[in-house]
């Protein structure tokens, strides 16, 4: 028995791979990137582009040969700005990639499937706190590809008789191991740490939102908690033919200014901040309601903002001193 993790070389995927391995499970990783032995040590790693001709057949062979019974699908593109510039390519990558993986499951023993969805499916919600029943109105191609992925799973679980869970991630940050930090500077936490390290002021995108201090409010969730949510989803897969959707957040909103205060406190660095105009498309506040995942999977976030920032900072310095994944 093994678990297949697509995109297992990525930031969140690598955390889930290592967490599964710590439980003594056999993990098979497929990733389009060059295998990185540091990030995925002790896993079977295959380089595979899900969009390449014949990928579904290759993946099916791998699943059968390795005795895979569960799949966690991370492999996808995740940049909102890029999705606006290259929407069709995003649909190809994210929707096409998922279709290839689901096609590969046909005729295999895979019974359980976990899909990386996103709070981006909610778009710019009218209510700051969102439940899984809040309207799904994504406002960019990235968010739409995730919602389409959920719809595809609704249909596929019924026809193919496996069970699926979609996890709608809120703002993921932090590191479970210093060598597994987020190597990209695409989200607030990594952007801020990178800037203060380089002696540059963090930039605040707008201080005129309808929030207590005027800056944007989000729900920051520790990547270790997120990894545990995947394990809970795998362990408590529903009936064959079921597809359940869960928010994965903390239920606590943090503003950009609050986060910057925590960064100053944790790092001991003093820095100026620069407030500029709002970024196009940014909602004022998006925070998860997490009752469903707690009730149905018994999961709740264990780590607070301090732990997120402290672990991200440790990983940031580790990458600076040792290279990204040494
Ligand atoms: C967080 C807050 C910004 C940078 C995006 C995607 C979402 C998900 C996660 C996934 C906002 C503010 C940011 C900066 C700032 N994608 N900000 N200065 O926009 O909530 O969510 O990433 O894979 O789908 O939409 O995350 O980290 O970009 O921003 O003030 O330099 O920080 O305005 O309030 P966001 P983010």
Tab-separated table of N, CA and C in Angstrom, residues 125-272:
chain	number	residue	atom	x	y	z
A	125	UNK	N	-15.846	37.718	-0.848
A	125	UNK	CA	-17.120	37.398	-0.198
A	125	UNK	C	-17.779	38.614	0.447
A	126	UNK	N	-19.113	38.587	0.464
A	126	UNK	CA	-19.844	39.687	1.114
A	126	UNK	C	-19.650	39.641	2.616
A	127	UNK	N	-19.637	38.438	3.181
A	127	UNK	CA	-19.381	38.257	4.611
A	127	UNK	C	-17.921	37.850	4.780
A	128	UNK	N	-17.223	38.444	5.745
A	128	UNK	CA	-15.799	38.135	5.924
A	128	UNK	C	-15.566	36.680	6.308
A	129	UNK	N	-16.459	36.140	7.149
A	129	UNK	CA	-16.304	34.746	7.579
A	129	UNK	C	-17.039	33.856	6.594
A	130	UNK	N	-16.327	32.884	6.022
A	130	UNK	CA	-16.965	32.036	5.008
A	130	UNK	C	-17.080	30.596	5.496
A	131	UNK	N	-18.250	30.019	5.270
A	131	UNK	CA	-18.440	28.586	5.506
A	131	UNK	C	-18.397	27.901	4.144
A	132	UNK	N	-18.397	26.575	4.181
A	132	UNK	CA	-18.367	25.826	2.928
A	132	UNK	C	-19.648	26.040	2.116
A	133	UNK	N	-20.673	26.605	2.760
A	133	UNK	CA	-21.923	26.868	2.050
A	133	UNK	C	-22.002	28.307	1.532
A	134	UNK	N	-20.980	29.116	1.827
A	134	UNK	CA	-20.967	30.482	1.291
A	134	UNK	C	-20.899	30.414	-0.237
A	135	UNK	N	-21.402	31.447	-0.921
A	135	UNK	CA	-21.390	31.411	-2.387
A	135	UNK	C	-19.968	31.288	-2.938
A	136	UNK	N	-19.815	30.478	-3.974
A	136	UNK	CA	-18.512	30.342	-4.639
A	136	UNK	C	-18.543	31.171	-5.915
A	137	UNK	N	-17.851	32.300	-5.839
A	137	UNK	CA	-17.801	33.211	-6.997
A	137	UNK	C	-16.364	33.671	-7.190
A	138	UNK	N	-15.510	32.769	-7.703
A	138	UNK	CA	-14.105	33.156	-7.873
A	138	UNK	C	-13.979	34.356	-8.806
A	139	UNK	N	-12.963	35.188	-8.542
A	139	UNK	CA	-12.819	36.422	-9.313
A	139	UNK	C	-11.575	36.410	-10.198
A	140	UNK	N	-10.932	35.264	-10.318
A	140	UNK	CA	-9.800	35.183	-11.256
A	140	UNK	C	-9.711	33.751	-11.790
A	141	UNK	N	-8.967	33.576	-12.903
A	141	UNK	CA	-8.894	32.228	-13.503
A	141	UNK	C	-8.348	31.185	-12.543
A	142	UNK	N	-7.368	31.567	-11.696
A	142	UNK	CA	-6.835	30.607	-10.733
A	142	UNK	C	-7.968	30.031	-9.878
A	143	UNK	N	-8.758	30.913	-9.284
A	143	UNK	CA	-9.863	30.457	-8.433
A	143	UNK	C	-10.875	29.634	-9.216
A	144	UNK	N	-11.105	30.013	-10.465
A	144	UNK	CA	-12.067	29.246	-11.275
A	144	UNK	C	-11.545	27.842	-11.548
A	145	UNK	N	-10.228	27.718	-11.785
A	145	UNK	CA	-9.707	26.364	-12.054
A	145	UNK	C	-9.898	25.470	-10.826
A	146	UNK	N	-9.814	26.061	-9.636
A	146	UNK	CA	-10.003	25.251	-8.421
A	146	UNK	C	-11.462	24.837	-8.274
A	147	UNK	N	-12.383	25.761	-8.565
A	147	UNK	CA	-13.805	25.420	-8.454
A	147	UNK	C	-14.183	24.375	-9.508
A	148	UNK	N	-13.659	24.523	-10.702
A	148	UNK	CA	-13.922	23.520	-11.745
A	148	UNK	C	-13.375	22.159	-11.296
A	149	UNK	N	-12.224	22.177	-10.645
A	149	UNK	CA	-11.659	20.922	-10.124
A	149	UNK	C	-12.618	20.249	-9.148
A	150	UNK	N	-13.219	21.045	-8.265
A	150	UNK	CA	-14.188	20.472	-7.317
A	150	UNK	C	-15.382	19.882	-8.069
A	151	UNK	N	-15.841	20.598	-9.094
A	151	UNK	CA	-16.984	20.084	-9.872
A	151	UNK	C	-16.616	18.777	-10.580
A	152	UNK	N	-15.388	18.742	-11.107
A	152	UNK	CA	-14.954	17.526	-11.808
A	152	UNK	C	-14.978	16.342	-10.844
A	153	UNK	N	-14.532	16.610	-9.605
A	153	UNK	CA	-14.532	15.530	-8.612
A	153	UNK	C	-15.948	15.093	-8.252
A	154	UNK	N	-16.885	16.062	-8.152
A	154	UNK	CA	-18.289	15.694	-7.889
A	154	UNK	C	-18.740	14.626	-8.872
A	155	UNK	N	-18.407	14.829	-10.137
A	155	UNK	CA	-18.852	13.899	-11.184
A	155	UNK	C	-18.043	12.610	-11.170
A	156	UNK	N	-16.724	12.744	-10.985
A	156	UNK	CA	-15.852	11.566	-11.105
A	156	UNK	C	-16.077	10.572	-9.976
A	157	UNK	N	-16.293	11.046	-8.740
A	157	UNK	CA	-16.457	10.088	-7.633
A	157	UNK	C	-17.671	9.196	-7.863
A	158	UNK	N	-18.716	9.786	-8.437
A	158	UNK	CA	-19.931	8.990	-8.671
A	158	UNK	C	-19.688	7.933	-9.736
A	159	UNK	N	-19.082	8.351	-10.830
A	159	UNK	CA	-18.894	7.423	-11.954
A	159	UNK	C	-17.827	6.376	-11.642
A	160	UNK	N	-16.775	6.783	-10.922
A	160	UNK	CA	-15.631	5.888	-10.739
A	160	UNK	C	-15.600	5.232	-9.354
A	161	UNK	N	-16.546	5.625	-8.490
A	161	UNK	CA	-16.697	4.973	-7.196
A	161	UNK	C	-15.454	4.987	-6.292
A	162	UNK	N	-14.886	6.194	-6.118
A	162	UNK	CA	-13.894	6.374	-5.062
A	162	UNK	C	-14.410	7.508	-4.179
A	163	UNK	N	-13.700	7.813	-3.088
A	163	UNK	CA	-14.164	8.916	-2.260
A	163	UNK	C	-13.144	10.046	-2.327
A	164	UNK	N	-13.644	11.274	-2.292
A	164	UNK	CA	-12.752	12.429	-2.437
A	164	UNK	C	-13.036	13.465	-1.360
A	165	UNK	N	-11.974	14.194	-1.022
A	165	UNK	CA	-12.082	15.352	-0.128
A	165	UNK	C	-11.365	16.509	-0.804
A	166	UNK	N	-12.026	17.654	-0.904
A	166	UNK	CA	-11.365	18.873	-1.368
A	166	UNK	C	-11.108	19.761	-0.160
A	167	UNK	N	-9.864	20.208	-0.014
A	167	UNK	CA	-9.501	21.085	1.092
A	167	UNK	C	-9.284	22.494	0.552
A	168	UNK	N	-10.087	23.412	1.044
A	168	UNK	CA	-9.983	24.813	0.609
A	168	UNK	C	-9.015	25.524	1.546
A	169	UNK	N	-7.770	25.667	1.077
A	169	UNK	CA	-6.730	26.268	1.916
A	169	UNK	C	-6.948	27.771	2.007
A	170	UNK	N	-6.740	28.314	3.216
A	170	UNK	CA	-6.691	29.763	3.377
A	170	UNK	C	-5.222	30.180	3.195
A	171	UNK	N	-4.688	31.102	3.955
A	171	UNK	CA	-3.337	31.617	3.647
A	171	UNK	C	-2.279	30.782	4.365
A	172	UNK	N	-1.626	29.926	3.620
A	172	UNK	CA	-0.709	28.938	4.186
A	172	UNK	C	0.689	29.548	4.327
A	173	UNK	N	1.309	29.355	5.492
A	173	UNK	CA	2.672	29.872	5.700
A	173	UNK	C	3.343	29.064	6.798
A	174	UNK	N	4.628	29.371	7.039
A	174	UNK	CA	5.385	28.661	8.056
A	174	UNK	C	6.128	27.468	7.464
A	175	UNK	N	6.796	26.713	8.343
A	175	UNK	CA	7.541	25.529	7.913
A	175	UNK	C	7.563	24.525	9.064
A	176	UNK	N	7.478	23.251	8.713
A	176	UNK	CA	7.527	22.189	9.716
A	176	UNK	C	8.943	21.724	9.973
A	177	UNK	N	9.820	21.944	8.999
A	177	UNK	CA	11.236	21.623	9.097
A	177	UNK	C	11.971	22.793	8.444
A	178	UNK	N	13.126	23.179	8.967
A	178	UNK	CA	13.803	24.365	8.412
A	178	UNK	C	14.141	24.221	6.931
A	179	UNK	N	14.335	22.982	6.454
A	179	UNK	CA	14.693	22.804	5.035
A	179	UNK	C	13.478	22.752	4.119
A	180	UNK	N	12.277	22.863	4.666
A	180	UNK	CA	11.086	22.782	3.808
A	180	UNK	C	10.327	24.104	3.714
A	181	UNK	N	11.015	25.212	3.941
A	181	UNK	CA	10.344	26.505	3.842
A	181	UNK	C	9.824	26.775	2.435
A	182	UNK	N	8.900	27.698	2.344
A	182	UNK	CA	8.367	28.092	1.033
A	182	UNK	C	9.478	28.809	0.266
A	183	UNK	N	9.958	28.224	-0.842
A	183	UNK	CA	11.100	28.834	-1.528
A	183	UNK	C	10.721	30.046	-2.373
A	184	UNK	N	9.417	30.290	-2.526
A	184	UNK	CA	8.996	31.394	-3.392
A	184	UNK	C	8.601	32.607	-2.551
A	185	UNK	N	8.652	33.759	-3.170
A	185	UNK	CA	8.240	34.977	-2.466
A	185	UNK	C	6.991	35.520	-3.163
A	186	UNK	N	5.899	34.749	-2.984
A	186	UNK	CA	4.648	35.093	-3.670
A	186	UNK	C	3.559	35.532	-2.708
A	187	UNK	N	3.707	35.204	-1.419
A	187	UNK	CA	2.662	35.522	-0.448
A	187	UNK	C	3.224	36.430	0.643
A	188	UNK	N	2.309	37.066	1.383
A	188	UNK	CA	2.714	38.119	2.321
A	188	UNK	C	3.879	37.716	3.231
A	189	UNK	N	3.796	36.562	3.881
A	189	UNK	CA	4.822	36.210	4.883
A	189	UNK	C	6.203	36.114	4.239
A	190	UNK	N	6.308	35.367	3.138
A	190	UNK	CA	7.630	35.210	2.514
A	190	UNK	C	8.103	36.522	1.892
A	191	UNK	N	7.182	37.309	1.362
A	191	UNK	CA	7.567	38.606	0.775
A	191	UNK	C	8.155	39.513	1.860
A	192	UNK	N	7.486	39.566	3.016
A	192	UNK	CA	7.934	40.458	4.097
A	192	UNK	C	9.299	40.009	4.629
A	193	UNK	N	9.464	38.711	4.873
A	193	UNK	CA	10.747	38.232	5.412
A	193	UNK	C	11.870	38.509	4.423
A	194	UNK	N	11.588	38.297	3.148
A	194	UNK	CA	12.600	38.558	2.120
A	194	UNK	C	12.982	40.038	2.102
A	195	UNK	N	11.992	40.911	2.232
A	195	UNK	CA	12.286	42.348	2.160
A	195	UNK	C	13.064	42.839	3.388
A	196	UNK	N	12.665	42.385	4.574
A	196	UNK	CA	13.401	42.906	5.742
A	196	UNK	C	14.834	42.371	5.749
A	197	UNK	N	15.002	41.161	5.253
A	197	UNK	CA	16.351	40.586	5.156
A	197	UNK	C	17.225	41.438	4.230
A	198	UNK	N	16.591	41.979	3.195
A	198	UNK	CA	17.345	42.785	2.226
A	198	UNK	C	17.345	44.274	2.583
A	199	UNK	N	16.824	44.601	3.762
A	199	UNK	CA	16.837	45.989	4.204
A	199	UNK	C	15.814	46.863	3.501
A	200	UNK	N	14.785	46.232	2.931
A	200	UNK	CA	13.741	46.987	2.221
A	200	UNK	C	12.483	47.058	3.088
A	201	UNK	N	11.706	48.130	2.983
A	201	UNK	CA	10.488	48.207	3.805
A	201	UNK	C	9.391	47.304	3.242
A	202	UNK	N	8.707	46.521	4.094
A	202	UNK	CA	7.529	45.801	3.616
A	202	UNK	C	6.496	46.787	3.088
A	203	UNK	N	5.758	46.345	2.081
A	203	UNK	CA	4.762	47.196	1.439
A	203	UNK	C	3.369	46.718	1.830
A	204	UNK	N	2.524	47.656	2.272
A	204	UNK	CA	1.151	47.332	2.670
A	204	UNK	C	0.223	47.778	1.544
A	205	UNK	N	-0.538	46.821	1.016
A	205	UNK	CA	-1.429	47.143	-0.106
A	205	UNK	C	-2.749	47.712	0.417
A	206	UNK	N	-2.738	48.953	0.819
A	206	UNK	CA	-3.974	49.638	1.201
A	206	UNK	C	-4.189	49.639	2.702
A	207	UNK	N	-4.483	50.846	3.257
A	207	UNK	CA	-4.846	50.946	4.676
A	207	UNK	C	-6.200	51.615	4.835
A	208	UNK	N	-7.010	51.493	3.755
A	208	UNK	CA	-8.333	52.129	3.768
A	208	UNK	C	-9.466	51.124	3.556
A	209	UNK	N	-9.203	49.852	3.941
A	209	UNK	CA	-10.276	48.852	3.893
A	209	UNK	C	-11.198	49.034	5.091
A	210	UNK	N	-12.388	48.459	4.987
A	210	UNK	CA	-13.302	48.491	6.140
A	210	UNK	C	-12.947	47.369	7.101
A	211	UNK	N	-11.804	47.522	7.731
A	211	UNK	CA	-11.322	46.556	8.740
A	211	UNK	C	-10.852	47.390	9.929
A	212	UNK	N	-10.659	46.785	11.106
A	212	UNK	CA	-10.334	47.596	12.289
A	212	UNK	C	-9.144	48.535	12.104
A	213	UNK	N	-8.064	48.086	11.444
A	213	UNK	CA	-6.925	49.004	11.260
A	213	UNK	C	-6.756	49.459	9.813
A	214	UNK	N	-7.701	49.091	8.955
A	214	UNK	CA	-7.681	49.565	7.566
A	214	UNK	C	-6.927	48.661	6.595
A	215	UNK	N	-6.115	47.724	7.134
A	215	UNK	CA	-5.379	46.831	6.221
A	215	UNK	C	-6.140	45.517	6.047
A	216	UNK	N	-5.759	44.763	5.022
A	216	UNK	CA	-6.478	43.539	4.671
A	216	UNK	C	-6.360	42.469	5.749
A	217	UNK	N	-7.442	41.744	5.963
A	217	UNK	CA	-7.481	40.695	6.987
A	217	UNK	C	-7.590	39.331	6.307
A	218	UNK	N	-6.722	38.388	6.745
A	218	UNK	CA	-6.729	37.038	6.187
A	218	UNK	C	-6.597	36.031	7.321
A	219	UNK	N	-6.746	34.760	6.958
A	219	UNK	CA	-6.664	33.655	7.911
A	219	UNK	C	-5.392	32.866	7.594
A	220	UNK	N	-4.340	33.086	8.409
A	220	UNK	CA	-3.037	32.440	8.165
A	220	UNK	C	-2.978	31.110	8.897
A	221	UNK	N	-2.720	30.048	8.135
A	221	UNK	CA	-2.720	28.705	8.712
A	221	UNK	C	-1.335	28.084	8.531
A	222	UNK	N	-0.847	27.437	9.588
A	222	UNK	CA	0.490	26.832	9.574
A	222	UNK	C	0.500	25.610	8.645
A	223	UNK	N	1.549	25.496	7.853
A	223	UNK	CA	1.629	24.400	6.872
A	223	UNK	C	1.632	23.031	7.557
A	224	UNK	N	2.092	22.955	8.808
A	224	UNK	CA	2.045	21.671	9.529
A	224	UNK	C	0.605	21.308	9.870
A	225	UNK	N	-0.171	22.303	10.303
A	225	UNK	CA	-1.593	22.043	10.539
A	225	UNK	C	-2.267	21.610	9.241
A	226	UNK	N	-1.922	22.275	8.161
A	226	UNK	CA	-2.506	21.915	6.856
A	226	UNK	C	-2.138	20.478	6.482
A	227	UNK	N	-0.887	20.100	6.722
A	227	UNK	CA	-0.468	18.716	6.425
A	227	UNK	C	-1.314	17.742	7.239
A	228	UNK	N	-1.550	18.074	8.505
A	228	UNK	CA	-2.364	17.176	9.333
A	228	UNK	C	-3.804	17.102	8.833
A	229	UNK	N	-4.299	18.178	8.249
A	229	UNK	CA	-5.651	18.130	7.675
A	229	UNK	C	-5.705	17.118	6.526
A	230	UNK	N	-4.629	17.028	5.750
A	230	UNK	CA	-4.590	16.026	4.669
A	230	UNK	C	-4.608	14.608	5.217
A	231	UNK	N	-3.880	14.403	6.308
A	231	UNK	CA	-3.835	13.072	6.911
A	231	UNK	C	-5.228	12.711	7.437
A	232	UNK	N	-5.874	13.682	8.101
A	232	UNK	CA	-7.219	13.439	8.623
A	232	UNK	C	-8.185	13.109	7.485
A	233	UNK	N	-8.019	13.802	6.358
A	233	UNK	CA	-8.900	13.554	5.208
A	233	UNK	C	-8.660	12.161	4.641
A	234	UNK	N	-7.402	11.740	4.594
A	234	UNK	CA	-7.093	10.397	4.075
A	234	UNK	C	-7.631	9.318	5.014
A	235	UNK	N	-7.437	9.540	6.305
A	235	UNK	CA	-7.816	8.524	7.282
A	235	UNK	C	-9.323	8.385	7.412
A	236	UNK	N	-10.032	9.452	7.127
A	236	UNK	CA	-11.481	9.421	7.333
A	236	UNK	C	-12.219	9.697	6.034
A	237	UNK	N	-11.734	9.053	4.977
A	237	UNK	CA	-12.392	9.203	3.677
A	237	UNK	C	-13.829	8.718	3.815
A	238	UNK	N	-14.702	9.337	3.081
A	238	UNK	CA	-16.128	8.983	3.166
A	238	UNK	C	-16.444	7.730	2.372
A	239	UNK	N	-17.728	7.505	2.185
A	239	UNK	CA	-18.213	6.376	1.391
A	239	UNK	C	-17.744	6.507	-0.050
A	240	UNK	N	-17.575	5.383	-0.766
A	240	UNK	CA	-17.295	5.490	-2.204
A	240	UNK	C	-18.400	6.309	-2.878
A	241	UNK	N	-18.008	7.203	-3.748
A	241	UNK	CA	-18.993	8.064	-4.416
A	241	UNK	C	-19.224	9.379	-3.702
A	242	UNK	N	-18.552	9.577	-2.524
A	242	UNK	CA	-18.756	10.846	-1.811
A	242	UNK	C	-17.615	11.816	-2.107
A	243	UNK	N	-17.944	13.079	-2.151
A	243	UNK	CA	-16.949	14.151	-2.294
A	243	UNK	C	-17.298	15.222	-1.282
A	244	UNK	N	-16.441	15.371	-0.271
A	244	UNK	CA	-16.709	16.369	0.765
A	244	UNK	C	-15.722	17.521	0.645
A	245	UNK	N	-16.181	18.700	1.025
A	245	UNK	CA	-15.391	19.930	0.881
A	245	UNK	C	-15.218	20.557	2.256
A	246	UNK	N	-13.967	20.945	2.589
A	246	UNK	CA	-13.705	21.551	3.899
A	246	UNK	C	-12.832	22.795	3.766
A	247	UNK	N	-13.172	23.815	4.540
A	247	UNK	CA	-12.247	24.937	4.738
A	247	UNK	C	-11.103	24.472	5.626
A	248	UNK	N	-9.885	24.937	5.316
A	248	UNK	CA	-8.755	24.680	6.217
A	248	UNK	C	-8.135	26.024	6.599
A	249	UNK	N	-8.543	26.511	7.733
A	249	UNK	CA	-8.036	27.776	8.270
A	249	UNK	C	-8.081	27.681	9.781
A	250	UNK	N	-7.871	28.824	10.422
A	250	UNK	CA	-7.864	28.825	11.888
A	250	UNK	C	-9.132	29.418	12.471
A	251	UNK	N	-9.876	30.144	11.642
A	251	UNK	CA	-11.040	30.869	12.152
A	251	UNK	C	-10.676	32.219	12.745
A	252	UNK	N	-9.374	32.549	12.697
A	252	UNK	CA	-8.894	33.819	13.281
A	252	UNK	C	-8.374	34.718	12.162
A	253	UNK	N	-8.839	35.951	12.144
A	253	UNK	CA	-8.374	36.907	11.142
A	253	UNK	C	-7.195	37.708	11.659
A	254	UNK	N	-6.230	37.956	10.787
A	254	UNK	CA	-5.055	38.774	11.131
A	254	UNK	C	-4.895	39.844	10.052
A	255	UNK	N	-4.687	41.085	10.469
A	255	UNK	CA	-4.499	42.152	9.486
A	255	UNK	C	-3.034	42.205	9.059
A	256	UNK	N	-2.775	42.893	7.960
A	256	UNK	CA	-1.388	43.048	7.496
A	256	UNK	C	-0.559	43.746	8.573
A	257	UNK	N	-1.102	44.792	9.190
A	257	UNK	CA	-0.338	45.503	10.230
A	257	UNK	C	-0.061	44.597	11.436
A	258	UNK	N	-1.053	43.797	11.834
A	258	UNK	CA	-0.826	42.867	12.956
A	258	UNK	C	0.269	41.869	12.617
A	259	UNK	N	0.241	41.413	11.372
A	259	UNK	CA	1.259	40.437	10.955
A	259	UNK	C	2.645	41.079	10.961
A	260	UNK	N	2.727	42.318	10.500
A	260	UNK	CA	4.027	43.012	10.505
A	260	UNK	C	4.540	43.223	11.926
A	261	UNK	N	3.626	43.515	12.866
A	261	UNK	CA	4.042	43.655	14.273
A	261	UNK	C	4.622	42.345	14.781
A	262	UNK	N	3.989	41.240	14.411
A	262	UNK	CA	4.488	39.926	14.847
A	262	UNK	C	5.852	39.634	14.222
A	263	UNK	N	6.030	40.017	12.967
A	263	UNK	CA	7.329	39.813	12.310
A	263	UNK	C	8.414	40.603	13.046
A	264	UNK	N	8.106	41.835	13.421
A	264	UNK	CA	9.087	42.662	14.138
A	264	UNK	C	9.428	42.013	15.482
A	265	UNK	N	8.400	41.516	16.161
A	265	UNK	CA	8.592	40.910	17.476
A	265	UNK	C	9.439	39.639	17.383
A	266	UNK	N	9.092	38.773	16.431
A	266	UNK	CA	9.761	37.470	16.311
A	266	UNK	C	11.202	37.631	15.821
A	267	UNK	N	11.412	38.510	14.862
A	267	UNK	CA	12.748	38.625	14.250
A	267	UNK	C	13.644	39.595	15.020
A	268	UNK	N	13.034	40.461	15.835
A	268	UNK	CA	13.823	41.480	16.526
A	268	UNK	C	14.319	42.576	15.593
A	269	UNK	N	13.863	42.567	14.362
A	269	UNK	CA	14.300	43.595	13.401
A	269	UNK	C	13.372	44.805	13.491
A	270	UNK	N	13.951	45.960	13.323
A	270	UNK	CA	13.145	47.189	13.239
A	270	UNK	C	13.085	47.592	11.782
A	271	UNK	N	11.903	47.926	11.306
A	271	UNK	CA	11.804	48.313	9.892
A	271	UNK	C	10.678	49.316	9.684
A	272	UNK	N	10.833	50.104	8.655
A	272	UNK	CA	9.771	51.021	8.231
A	272	UNK	C	8.774	50.205	7.406
